[in-house]
Structure formats: C-alpha cells, structure tokens
XYZ file of C-alpha atoms in Angstrom:
121
model
C 0.003 -0.010 0.045
C 1.281 3.346 -1.235
C 1.563 6.086 1.597
C 3.275 9.168 2.862
C 4.488 8.701 6.607
C 5.144 12.054 8.369
C 6.791 12.657 11.457
C 8.617 15.534 13.373
C 5.636 17.566 14.594
C 5.351 18.709 18.282
C 5.263 21.996 20.571
C 7.574 24.628 20.592
C 8.202 27.822 22.015
C 8.099 30.709 19.801
C 11.496 31.240 18.158
C 12.485 27.618 18.259
C 12.925 25.130 15.561
C 11.301 21.807 14.358
C 11.914 19.353 11.245
C 9.349 17.500 9.731
C 9.886 14.413 7.534
C 7.799 12.617 5.190
C 8.609 9.576 3.038
C 6.793 8.000 0.287
C 6.731 4.112 0.885
C 5.182 1.191 -0.798
C 5.362 0.000 -4.384
C 6.450 3.079 -6.397
C 7.754 3.566 -9.910
C 8.593 7.329 -9.776
C 8.400 10.193 -7.104
C 7.875 13.610 -8.645
C 7.327 16.902 -6.872
C 6.883 16.771 -3.186
C 5.789 19.586 -0.812
C 4.319 20.787 2.378
C 0.913 22.462 3.218
C -0.689 23.371 6.181
C -4.069 24.203 7.693
C -4.510 26.152 10.831
C -8.163 26.094 12.426
C -10.768 27.731 10.785
C -8.560 28.282 7.468
C -8.253 26.770 4.172
C -5.345 24.637 3.442
C -2.113 26.419 2.160
C 1.007 25.824 0.542
C 4.136 26.228 2.579
C 6.953 25.256 0.365
C 7.796 22.668 -2.712
C 10.560 20.695 -4.015
C 10.494 19.978 -7.697
C 12.206 17.215 -9.621
C 14.503 19.556 -11.201
C 15.694 20.638 -7.769
C 13.828 23.845 -7.673
C 12.244 25.117 -4.385
C 9.502 27.472 -3.774
C 8.255 29.144 -0.658
C 5.284 30.980 0.504
C 6.182 34.683 1.381
C 5.136 33.729 5.062
C 7.988 31.299 5.744
C 10.570 32.485 3.317
C 13.846 33.051 5.102
C 12.704 30.748 8.082
C 11.997 27.337 6.470
C 14.010 25.189 4.224
C 12.689 22.277 2.171
C 14.888 19.375 0.980
C 15.026 15.858 -0.109
C 16.960 12.994 0.370
C 19.552 11.093 -2.031
C 16.877 8.462 -2.683
C 14.230 11.335 -3.632
C 11.585 9.737 -1.518
C 11.843 11.553 1.596
C 11.184 15.158 1.880
C 12.128 17.560 4.774
C 10.931 20.804 6.165
C 13.408 22.714 8.457
C 11.371 25.217 10.297
C 13.329 27.919 12.269
C 12.220 31.102 13.931
C 8.756 29.669 14.441
C 6.098 32.049 15.196
C 2.658 31.309 16.868
C 1.012 31.841 13.526
C 2.825 28.922 12.305
C 0.689 26.725 14.411
C -1.306 24.153 12.150
C -1.449 20.633 10.775
C 1.224 20.267 8.435
C 0.594 17.596 5.449
C 3.078 16.139 3.150
C 2.218 16.138 -0.775
C 3.910 14.112 -3.340
C 3.147 13.236 -6.939
C 3.758 9.782 -7.537
C 3.702 7.321 -10.415
C 2.904 3.504 -9.528
C 4.075 2.018 -12.415
C 5.610 3.206 -15.709
C 2.197 2.722 -17.529
C 0.336 4.981 -15.134
C 0.187 8.905 -14.677
C 1.377 10.644 -11.859
C -1.377 10.781 -8.830
C -1.421 13.273 -5.994
C -0.829 11.569 -2.515
C -1.186 13.363 0.794
C 0.183 12.289 4.203
C -2.167 12.188 7.445
C -0.868 15.457 8.628
C 1.495 16.186 11.720
C 0.364 18.938 14.445
C 2.818 22.016 14.893
C 1.878 24.056 17.742
C 4.011 27.073 18.308
C 3.154 28.474 21.985
C 4.963 29.835 25.119
C-alpha cells in the first residue's frame, strides 16, 4: 500500500525550531514533486513549500527565509526545517507528493495524514 508517512511535529516555543520528515513508501515507480502544506483552525489549507524534480524550490512569503525544504538522495523523503517559529505557524502540516505507481500510469497526487505543529509559550 502506497502511503506518505510524516513525522516530527510537536510543541515548540516561539523562536524555536522543528524538522518535519515525510517518506513515500510502498510500490512506487517514480516520485515527482513533493511539498508541504498546512491548515490552521478555521482556515483553508495553504502551500508552505515545494521541491520539484529539477531541484527547484518554492516558498510561501510567510515562511521564506525561515523554512527550508530538502529531499534525500533517494528522492523519496522530503524534509521541512522550520526555524524562528511563530505562533501563527501553528497548524496541521500535510505532506504532498506526486507519485507514479507504474511506468504505465500517470502521476497521482498523494497526501500524508498530517502532523500537528504548535508554537506557543
């Protein structure tokens, strides 16, 4: 069964750091773009950062300069290093990946189960 497994959420004080990880597991032919989204209570899900297959990255203005997205050498794990965290970063963070399960199929979007990040003193 193909799934995205996330880890690394938790409670941190303002100004602190957390590192999220997400691994695509199962029978997968290829992994395309990966990224992180977040959803705060009462708000819509929003993009945080993406990492494309060509190595390019994109960040939302609200996290630029504080968060860094990266991938491992196997290309199936994506990380989000979050520094200088603010209370407004509090949200459930979701991993996203564009996966191809076989060489005969098109890429399909997959989502992780979400991990809670709470920034509070």
